[in-house]
Structures are given as C-alpha cells and as structure tokens.
Amino acid sequence: MIKIPGMTDPHVHLRSMDWSHKGTFASETAAALAGGYTLVLDMPNTPPSTTSRPALDRKLAEIGAQAVCDWGVYFGASQSDNTGQFAGVSREICGLKIYCNATTGDLLVEDQALRRRIYQSWPLDRMIAVHAEGATVPQILGLVRQTRKRTHFCHISTADEIASLTRAKNDGLPVSVGVTPHHLYLTQDDLPTLGPLGLMKPELKTPADQKALWEALESGIVDVVESDHAPHTLAEKRSEKPPFGVPGLEATLSLLLLAVQEGRLTLERAVDLVASAPRRVFGIANPPETYTLVDLDQSWLVEDASLRTAARWSPFAGMRLPGRVVEVRLRGTKVFDGQDVLVADGFGTNRFGRS
Ligand SMILES: [Zn+2]
C-alpha cells in the first residue's frame, strides 16, 4: 500500500454547462477521485468558452456547486483580444490557456502579434499554458524568452518538440513540459484497432516520437503527466465526424504504475509526475490530510462498464493495470472508499481564490 499526497491533474476537460450530455462537473470529478486525484485544473474550451467575465462566473458557480474534488479553472485567451479582462480575472483562476493550434472558434490564436500582446498583458504570477505543436513551439519560446513568463507546454508529443524544449530548459527559460498517457502508450500504429477512439489533438504519433517521450520522462525534461481527460459520448465518437479527445483520469496513475512494473520508471518518479511535480510547477500547496491510498498488489481490468466518467469508454479498454485506489482523503475527510464517492456535490473547493 502506498500513500500519495495530493494527486493533481493540471489538464482536464470536465465538460458540463452546454456539454453536459458528455459529462458533468459532478460525474467527471467523481472519475478524478476514482483515479486518485484530489485536484484537477479545468480547461476553458467547453461552451460557453471561458473567455469573458460572465462565462467565468457561470463556470465558477456550476463547478463550485458540483465538484467532489478540489479544482481550478483556466481563463482562455481569445482571437478577438480579451487582454483587457486579464487583470480582473487573474485572482480566481489557475492560469491562462492559449490555443495556438488545432482548435476551432474564438479560442484559436494564430496571430503572433496578438500572442505577444497576450504575453505582455498577463500578470507574472499565474501560469500560461499553451497548446503549441510543431513549428509553433519555437514561436512561443520566443515570447517566453522576451517576457520571462512561466509557460507550461501541454501534451507534448514529438521528438522535435522535446528537442526544442530541452534547449529552452538548458537556456534557463521558465518552461515546463507535460505529456499524456495516450501519447506514452499509443502510437499511430494503434489507429487501425482504435478507429475513432484513437482520435485526439495532438494526434497519435510514430513509435520514434513515443520513444523520445519516454526518454524525456526518464531524463527529467518532462515535468508532469497530464491526462488531457476529454470525454465524448460513444455515439459522437462513432459518428461521421468524430470529435477529438479521449477520457483518461481513471487510467493515468495505473498506466504509470505499469511503467514501474516494467522497469521504465522508479515508483518515486511515477508518483512525482502526478502529484508533487504538478503542484511544484503550478505553485500549489497541498492541504493537510489530503492523500490517496493505492494498493499496489491489486490490479484491475479497464472495462467500459466499470468506469465513472459519463463517457463510459477508454482507449485503454482491455488492459489489465496494476494499482487500485482504495481510499482518497481531502482535507481530512474520506471522500472516496474505492467504490463510492462519500461526499455531496460541491464538497470540492477552488484552490485559486474564492470559490
Ligand atoms: Zn486538452
């Protein structure tokens, strides 16, 4: 049995609001507890996008009423330039998200001049998280070099991106790197089997890229493992135009424990990647008596029916994984006993300012 203090996932999409048919703050934070997490940071792209004061207020009210684990929310930078609102929201959120690639609508910021304005306008003491792929990574690094603002590179997936970020870290830039369990465990070779269940952004890459991610995990270039939990219904995934994204909160810890079993990571490093490292990177203290107990001698079969995410499917279905979450405590209260959530909706709090 191991005790992990304050498991934290800095990158989830909890749905709810206009996408409540895909999942709700209640159902997806229950999935977080089942996966061992006591704190999750929610991305701004569930409609209505968190790019304005009213949209932020709605999200804070709804997540505050429903979440069963602690939480933070990102504000989203917008194509139509919402930099004027940054000062007014920065005390209630965990950071700013900039979508530089691969999204649709107002959240996509491709104009480098606007990205520069966003970097210049953002208060120094809150994280900027970026979705940047390929040639966009060096563009963002240029802004980090100029402004020295702390930047987290989400779901890095290629050897080239790892090389750019390794140079940036060697130069002392304030950057951190996240990778996802699906890019660590799946490649484009799995697409024929997975079909639409293997579609996400960034897309699955080559085995050579996958190898670079594992090497970067071992060398310490990768700071955190983030699930990028992004549930969609099975019907949506099997439709003519499947949306991008896969659920991940419930399997991430066990996938890392599998890497420990296979001798690819030490247990200490695996635990660091989902607990102390994300808290260190985002500057989050762990409340007293907030931890997860995991029985390393038990294993579990990833089966759609046994998952708590409202999506009820996983790209890892059929895998037998080590490590069973048997208890989660949040601020002294037992919130999950390995079977059931033991607290009412709304028990979770905003770790960033008032909730
Ligand atoms: Zn994401």
Coordinates of N, CA, C and O in Angstrom, one line a residue, residues 83-218:
T83 N -7.5 40.7 -23.8 CA -6.5 41.0 -22.8 C -6.9 42.0 -21.8 O -6.4 42.1 -20.7
G84 N -7.9 42.9 -22.1 CA -8.4 43.9 -21.2 C -9.0 43.3 -20.0 O -9.2 44.0 -19.0
Q85 N -9.4 42.0 -20.1 CA -10.1 41.4 -18.9 C -9.1 40.6 -18.0 O -9.5 40.1 -16.9
F86 N -7.9 40.5 -18.4 CA -6.9 39.6 -17.6 C -6.8 40.1 -16.2 O -6.9 39.2 -15.3
A87 N -6.6 41.4 -16.0 CA -6.3 41.8 -14.6 C -7.5 41.5 -13.7 O -7.3 41.1 -12.5
G88 N -8.7 41.6 -14.2 CA -9.9 41.4 -13.4 C -10.2 39.9 -13.1 O -11.0 39.6 -12.2
V89 N -9.6 39.0 -13.8 CA -9.9 37.5 -13.5 C -8.7 36.8 -12.9 O -8.9 35.7 -12.4
S90 N -7.5 37.3 -12.9 CA -6.4 36.5 -12.6 C -6.3 36.0 -11.2 O -5.6 35.1 -10.9
R91 N -7.1 36.5 -10.3 CA -7.1 36.1 -8.9 C -8.0 34.9 -8.6 O -7.9 34.3 -7.6
E92 N -8.8 34.5 -9.5 CA -9.8 33.4 -9.3 C -9.5 32.2 -10.1 O -10.2 31.2 -10.0
I93 N -8.4 32.2 -10.9 CA -8.2 31.1 -11.9 C -6.8 30.6 -11.7 O -5.9 31.2 -11.0
C94 N -6.5 29.4 -12.2 CA -5.2 28.8 -12.1 C -4.2 29.2 -13.1 O -3.0 29.0 -12.9
G95 N -4.7 29.8 -14.2 CA -3.8 30.2 -15.2 C -4.6 30.6 -16.5 O -5.8 30.6 -16.5
L96 N -3.8 30.9 -17.5 CA -4.3 31.3 -18.8 C -4.0 30.2 -19.8 O -2.9 29.7 -19.8
K97 N -5.0 29.8 -20.6 CA -4.7 28.8 -21.7 C -4.7 29.6 -23.0 O -5.7 30.3 -23.3
I98 N -3.7 29.3 -23.8 CA -3.7 29.8 -25.2 C -3.7 28.7 -26.2 O -2.8 27.8 -26.1
Y99 N -4.7 28.6 -27.0 CA -4.7 27.6 -28.0 C -4.1 28.2 -29.3 O -4.6 29.0 -29.9
C100 N -2.9 27.7 -29.6 CA -2.1 28.2 -30.7 C -2.4 27.4 -32.0 O -2.1 27.8 -33.1
N101 N -2.8 26.1 -31.8 CA -3.0 25.2 -32.9 C -4.3 24.4 -32.6 O -4.6 24.2 -31.5
A102 N -4.8 23.8 -33.7 CA -5.7 22.7 -33.6 C -6.9 22.9 -32.7 O -7.3 22.0 -31.9
T103 N -7.5 24.1 -32.8 CA -8.8 24.2 -32.2 C -9.7 25.0 -33.1 O -9.2 25.5 -34.2
T104 N -11.0 25.2 -32.8 CA -11.8 25.9 -33.7 C -12.4 27.1 -32.9 O -12.4 27.1 -31.7
G105 N -13.0 28.1 -33.6 CA -13.7 29.1 -33.0 C -12.8 30.2 -32.4 O -11.6 30.3 -32.7
D106 N -13.3 30.9 -31.5 CA -12.7 32.1 -30.9 C -11.4 31.9 -30.1 O -10.6 32.7 -29.9
L107 N -11.3 30.6 -29.6 CA -10.1 30.3 -28.8 C -8.8 30.2 -29.5 O -7.7 30.2 -29.0
L108 N -8.9 30.0 -30.9 CA -7.7 29.8 -31.6 C -7.0 31.1 -31.9 O -7.5 32.0 -32.5
V109 N -5.7 31.2 -31.4 CA -4.9 32.4 -31.5 C -3.7 32.1 -32.4 O -2.7 31.6 -31.9
E110 N -3.8 32.4 -33.7 CA -2.7 32.1 -34.6 C -1.8 33.3 -34.9 O -0.7 33.1 -35.4
D111 N -2.3 34.5 -34.6 CA -1.6 35.7 -34.9 C -0.5 36.0 -33.9 O -0.8 36.1 -32.7
Q112 N 0.8 35.9 -34.3 CA 1.9 36.1 -33.4 C 1.9 37.4 -32.7 O 2.3 37.5 -31.5
A113 N 1.4 38.5 -33.4 CA 1.4 39.8 -32.7 C 0.4 39.8 -31.6 O 0.6 40.4 -30.5
L114 N -0.8 39.1 -31.8 CA -1.7 39.0 -30.7 C -1.2 38.2 -29.6 O -1.3 38.5 -28.4
R115 N -0.5 37.1 -29.9 CA 0.1 36.2 -28.9 C 1.1 37.1 -28.0 O 1.2 36.9 -26.8
R116 N 1.9 38.0 -28.7 CA 2.8 38.8 -28.0 C 2.1 39.7 -27.0 O 2.5 39.9 -25.9
R117 N 0.9 40.3 -27.5 CA 0.1 41.2 -26.6 C -0.4 40.4 -25.4 O -0.4 40.9 -24.3
I118 N -0.8 39.2 -25.7 CA -1.3 38.4 -24.6 C -0.2 38.1 -23.6 O -0.4 38.3 -22.3
Y119 N 0.9 37.8 -24.0 CA 2.1 37.5 -23.1 C 2.4 38.8 -22.3 O 2.7 38.7 -21.1
Q120 N 2.4 39.9 -23.0 CA 2.7 41.2 -22.3 C 1.7 41.6 -21.3 O 2.0 42.2 -20.3
S121 N 0.4 41.2 -21.6 CA -0.7 41.7 -20.7 C -0.9 40.8 -19.5 O -1.5 41.1 -18.5
W122 N -0.4 39.5 -19.5 CA -0.7 38.6 -18.5 C 0.1 38.8 -17.2 O 1.3 39.0 -17.3
P123 N -0.6 38.9 -16.0 CA 0.2 39.1 -14.8 C 1.2 38.0 -14.6 O 1.0 36.8 -14.8
L124 N 2.4 38.4 -14.1 CA 3.5 37.5 -14.0 C 3.3 36.2 -13.1 O 3.9 35.2 -13.4
D125 N 2.5 36.3 -12.1 CA 2.5 35.2 -11.1 C 1.4 34.1 -11.4 O 1.2 33.3 -10.5
R126 N 0.8 34.1 -12.5 CA 0.0 33.0 -12.8 C 0.5 32.3 -14.1 O 0.9 33.0 -15.0
M127 N 0.3 31.0 -14.2 CA 0.8 30.2 -15.3 C 0.1 30.5 -16.6 O -1.0 30.8 -16.6
I128 N 0.9 30.5 -17.7 CA 0.4 30.4 -19.0 C 0.5 29.0 -19.5 O 1.7 28.5 -19.5
A129 N -0.6 28.4 -19.9 CA -0.5 27.0 -20.5 C -0.8 27.1 -22.0 O -1.7 27.8 -22.4
V130 N 0.1 26.5 -22.8 CA -0.2 26.6 -24.2 C -0.4 25.2 -24.9 O 0.2 24.2 -24.5
H131 N -1.3 25.3 -25.9 CA -1.4 24.2 -26.8 C -0.6 24.6 -28.0 O -1.1 25.5 -28.8
A132 N 0.6 24.1 -28.1 CA 1.5 24.5 -29.2 C 2.1 23.2 -29.8 O 2.6 22.4 -29.1
E133 N 2.0 23.1 -31.1 CA 2.6 21.9 -31.8 C 3.6 22.3 -32.8 O 3.4 23.3 -33.5
G134 N 4.5 21.5 -33.1 CA 5.5 21.6 -34.2 C 6.2 23.0 -34.2 O 6.8 23.4 -33.2
A135 N 6.1 23.7 -35.3 CA 6.8 24.9 -35.5 C 6.3 26.0 -34.6 O 6.9 27.1 -34.4
T136 N 5.1 25.8 -34.0 CA 4.6 26.8 -33.0 C 5.4 26.8 -31.7 O 5.4 27.9 -31.0
V137 N 6.0 25.7 -31.4 CA 6.7 25.6 -30.1 C 7.8 26.7 -30.1 O 7.9 27.5 -29.1
P138 N 8.7 26.7 -31.1 CA 9.7 27.8 -31.1 C 9.2 29.2 -31.1 O 9.8 30.1 -30.5
Q139 N 8.0 29.4 -31.7 CA 7.4 30.8 -31.7 C 7.0 31.2 -30.3 O 7.3 32.3 -29.9
I140 N 6.4 30.2 -29.6 CA 6.1 30.6 -28.2 C 7.3 30.7 -27.3 O 7.4 31.6 -26.5
L141 N 8.3 29.9 -27.6 CA 9.6 30.0 -26.8 C 10.2 31.4 -27.0 O 10.8 32.0 -26.1
G142 N 10.0 32.0 -28.2 CA 10.5 33.3 -28.4 C 9.8 34.3 -27.5 O 10.5 35.2 -26.9
L143 N 8.5 34.2 -27.3 CA 7.8 35.1 -26.4 C 8.2 34.8 -24.9 O 8.3 35.8 -24.1
V144 N 8.5 33.6 -24.6 CA 8.9 33.3 -23.2 C 10.3 34.0 -22.9 O 10.5 34.6 -21.9
R145 N 11.1 33.9 -24.0 CA 12.5 34.5 -23.9 C 12.3 36.0 -23.6 O 13.1 36.6 -22.8
Q146 N 11.4 36.6 -24.3 CA 11.2 38.1 -24.2 C 10.6 38.5 -22.9 O 11.0 39.5 -22.3
T147 N 9.6 37.8 -22.5 CA 8.8 38.2 -21.3 C 9.1 37.5 -20.0 O 8.7 38.0 -19.0
R148 N 9.8 36.4 -20.1 CA 10.1 35.5 -19.0 C 8.9 35.1 -18.2 O 8.9 34.9 -17.0
K149 N 7.8 34.9 -18.9 CA 6.5 34.5 -18.2 C 6.5 33.0 -18.1 O 6.7 32.3 -19.2
R150 N 6.2 32.4 -17.0 CA 6.1 31.0 -16.8 C 5.1 30.3 -17.7 O 4.0 30.8 -17.8
T151 N 5.6 29.3 -18.5 CA 4.8 28.7 -19.5 C 4.8 27.2 -19.4 O 5.9 26.6 -19.3
H152 N 3.6 26.6 -19.4 CA 3.5 25.2 -19.4 C 3.1 24.7 -20.8 O 2.1 25.1 -21.3
F153 N 4.0 23.9 -21.4 CA 3.7 23.3 -22.7 C 2.9 22.0 -22.5 O 3.4 21.0 -22.1
C154 N 1.6 22.1 -22.9 CA 0.7 20.9 -22.7 C 1.0 19.8 -23.7 O 1.4 20.1 -24.8
H155 N 0.7 18.6 -23.3 CA 0.6 17.4 -24.2 C 1.6 17.5 -25.3 O 1.3 17.4 -26.5
I156 N 2.9 17.5 -25.0 CA 4.0 17.5 -26.0 C 4.1 16.1 -26.5 O 4.0 15.1 -25.8
S157 N 4.2 15.9 -27.9 CA 4.0 14.6 -28.4 C 5.1 14.2 -29.5 O 5.0 13.1 -30.0
T158 N 6.0 15.1 -29.8 CA 7.0 14.7 -30.8 C 8.5 14.8 -30.3 O 8.8 15.6 -29.4
A159 N 9.4 14.1 -31.0 CA 10.8 14.2 -30.7 C 11.3 15.6 -31.0 O 12.1 16.2 -30.2
D160 N 10.8 16.3 -32.1 CA 11.3 17.6 -32.4 C 10.9 18.6 -31.3 O 11.7 19.5 -30.9
E161 N 9.6 18.5 -30.8 CA 9.2 19.4 -29.8 C 10.0 19.2 -28.5 O 10.4 20.2 -27.8
I162 N 10.3 18.0 -28.2 CA 11.2 17.6 -27.0 C 12.5 18.3 -27.2 O 13.1 18.9 -26.2
A163 N 13.1 18.2 -28.4 CA 14.4 18.8 -28.6 C 14.4 20.3 -28.4 O 15.3 20.9 -27.8
S164 N 13.3 21.0 -28.9 CA 13.2 22.5 -28.7 C 13.1 22.8 -27.2 O 13.7 23.8 -26.7
L165 N 12.3 22.0 -26.5 CA 12.1 22.3 -25.1 C 13.3 22.0 -24.2 O 13.6 22.6 -23.2
T166 N 14.1 21.0 -24.7 CA 15.3 20.7 -24.0 C 16.3 21.9 -24.1 O 16.9 22.3 -23.1
R167 N 16.4 22.4 -25.3 CA 17.3 23.6 -25.5 C 16.8 24.8 -24.6 O 17.5 25.5 -23.9
A168 N 15.4 25.0 -24.6 CA 14.9 26.1 -23.8 C 15.2 25.9 -22.3 O 15.5 26.9 -21.6
K169 N 15.1 24.7 -21.8 CA 15.4 24.4 -20.4 C 16.8 24.6 -20.1 O 17.2 25.2 -19.1
N170 N 17.7 24.2 -21.1 CA 19.1 24.4 -20.9 C 19.5 25.9 -20.8 O 20.5 26.3 -20.2
D171 N 18.7 26.7 -21.5 CA 18.9 28.1 -21.5 C 18.3 28.8 -20.3 O 18.4 30.0 -20.1
G172 N 17.7 28.0 -19.5 CA 17.1 28.6 -18.2 C 15.8 29.3 -18.4 O 15.4 30.0 -17.5
L173 N 15.0 29.0 -19.5 CA 13.7 29.6 -19.6 C 12.7 29.0 -18.6 O 12.8 27.8 -18.3
P174 N 11.8 29.8 -18.1 CA 10.8 29.3 -17.1 C 9.7 28.5 -17.8 O 8.5 28.9 -17.9
V175 N 10.1 27.3 -18.3 CA 9.1 26.4 -19.0 C 8.9 25.1 -18.3 O 9.9 24.6 -17.7
S176 N 7.8 24.5 -18.5 CA 7.5 23.1 -18.0 C 6.9 22.3 -19.1 O 6.3 22.9 -20.1
V177 N 7.0 21.0 -19.1 CA 6.5 20.2 -20.1 C 5.6 19.1 -19.6 O 5.9 18.4 -18.6
G178 N 4.4 18.9 -20.3 CA 3.5 17.9 -19.9 C 3.4 16.9 -21.0 O 3.5 17.2 -22.2
V179 N 3.2 15.6 -20.7 CA 2.9 14.6 -21.7 C 1.7 13.8 -21.2 O 1.4 13.8 -20.0
T180 N 1.0 13.2 -22.1 CA -0.2 12.5 -21.8 C 0.0 11.0 -21.8 O 0.9 10.5 -22.5
P181 N -0.8 10.2 -21.0 CA -0.7 8.8 -21.1 C -0.9 8.2 -22.4 O -0.3 7.2 -22.8
H182 N -1.8 8.8 -23.2 CA -2.1 8.2 -24.5 C -0.9 8.4 -25.5 O -0.7 7.5 -26.3
H183 N -0.2 9.5 -25.4 CA 1.0 9.6 -26.3 C 2.1 8.7 -25.8 O 3.0 8.3 -26.6
L184 N 2.1 8.4 -24.5 CA 3.1 7.4 -24.0 C 2.8 6.0 -24.3 O 3.8 5.2 -24.5
Y185 N 1.6 5.6 -24.4 CA 1.2 4.2 -24.5 C 0.7 3.9 -25.9 O 0.6 2.7 -26.2
L186 N 0.3 4.8 -26.7 CA -0.3 4.5 -28.0 C 0.4 5.3 -29.1 O 1.0 6.3 -28.9
T187 N 0.4 4.7 -30.3 CA 1.0 5.4 -31.5 C 0.0 5.3 -32.6 O -1.0 4.7 -32.5
Q188 N 0.4 5.9 -33.8 CA -0.4 5.8 -34.9 C -0.6 4.4 -35.4 O -1.6 4.1 -36.1
D189 N 0.3 3.5 -35.0 CA 0.1 2.1 -35.3 C -1.1 1.5 -34.7 O -1.6 0.4 -35.1
D190 N -1.6 2.1 -33.6 CA -2.8 1.6 -33.0 C -4.1 2.1 -33.6 O -5.2 1.7 -33.2
L191 N -4.0 3.0 -34.5 CA -5.2 3.6 -35.1 C -6.1 2.6 -35.8 O -7.4 2.7 -35.7
P192 N -5.6 1.6 -36.6 CA -6.5 0.7 -37.2 C -7.4 -0.1 -36.2 O -8.5 -0.4 -36.5
T193 N -6.8 -0.4 -35.0 CA -7.6 -1.1 -34.0 C -8.5 -0.1 -33.3 O -9.7 -0.4 -33.0
L194 N -8.0 1.1 -32.9 CA -8.8 2.0 -32.1 C -9.9 2.8 -32.9 O -10.9 3.1 -32.4
G195 N -9.6 2.9 -34.2 CA -10.6 3.7 -35.0 C -10.7 5.1 -34.4 O -9.8 5.7 -34.0
P196 N -12.0 5.6 -34.4 CA -12.2 7.0 -33.9 C -11.9 7.1 -32.4 O -11.6 8.3 -31.9
L197 N -11.8 6.0 -31.7 CA -11.4 6.1 -30.2 C -9.9 6.5 -30.1 O -9.5 6.8 -29.0
G198 N -9.2 6.5 -31.2 CA -7.8 6.9 -31.1 C -7.6 8.3 -31.7 O -6.4 8.7 -31.9
L199 N -8.6 9.0 -31.8 CA -8.5 10.4 -32.4 C -8.5 11.4 -31.3 O -9.5 11.5 -30.5
M200 N -7.4 12.2 -31.2 CA -7.3 13.3 -30.3 C -6.4 14.3 -30.9 O -5.7 14.1 -31.8
K201 N -6.3 15.5 -30.2 CA -5.3 16.5 -30.6 C -4.4 16.8 -29.4 O -4.9 17.0 -28.3
P202 N -3.1 16.8 -29.6 CA -2.3 16.4 -30.8 C -2.6 14.9 -31.1 O -2.9 14.1 -30.2
E203 N -2.5 14.5 -32.4 CA -2.8 13.2 -32.8 C -1.7 12.2 -32.3 O -0.7 12.6 -31.9
L204 N -2.1 10.9 -32.4 CA -1.1 9.9 -32.0 C 0.1 10.0 -33.0 O -0.1 10.3 -34.2
K205 N 1.3 9.8 -32.6 CA 2.5 10.0 -33.4 C 3.2 8.6 -33.7 O 2.6 7.6 -33.4
T206 N 4.4 8.7 -34.1 CA 5.2 7.5 -34.5 C 5.8 6.8 -33.3 O 6.0 7.5 -32.3
P207 N 6.2 5.6 -33.5 CA 6.9 4.9 -32.4 C 8.2 5.6 -32.0 O 8.6 5.6 -30.8
A208 N 8.9 6.3 -33.0 CA 10.1 7.0 -32.7 C 9.8 8.2 -31.8 O 10.5 8.5 -30.8
D209 N 8.7 8.9 -32.0 CA 8.3 10.0 -31.2 C 7.9 9.5 -29.8 O 8.3 10.1 -28.8
Q210 N 7.2 8.4 -29.7 CA 6.9 7.8 -28.5 C 8.1 7.5 -27.6 O 8.2 7.7 -26.4
K211 N 9.2 6.9 -28.3 CA 10.4 6.6 -27.6 C 11.1 7.9 -27.0 O 11.6 7.9 -25.9
A212 N 11.0 9.0 -27.8 CA 11.6 10.3 -27.3 C 10.8 10.7 -26.1 O 11.4 11.3 -25.2
L213 N 9.5 10.5 -26.0 CA 8.8 11.0 -24.8 C 9.2 10.2 -23.6 O 9.4 10.7 -22.5
W214 N 9.4 8.8 -23.8 CA 9.8 8.0 -22.6 C 11.2 8.5 -22.2 O 11.5 8.5 -21.0
E215 N 12.1 8.7 -23.2 CA 13.4 9.2 -22.8 C 13.4 10.5 -22.0 O 14.1 10.7 -21.1
A216 N 12.5 11.4 -22.5 CA 12.4 12.7 -21.8 C 11.7 12.6 -20.4 O 12.0 13.4 -19.5
L217 N 10.9 11.5 -20.3 CA 10.4 11.3 -18.9 C 11.5 10.8 -18.0 O 11.6 11.3 -16.8
E218 N 12.3 10.0 -18.5 CA 13.4 9.4 -17.7 C 14.5 10.5 -17.4 O 15.0 10.6 -16.3

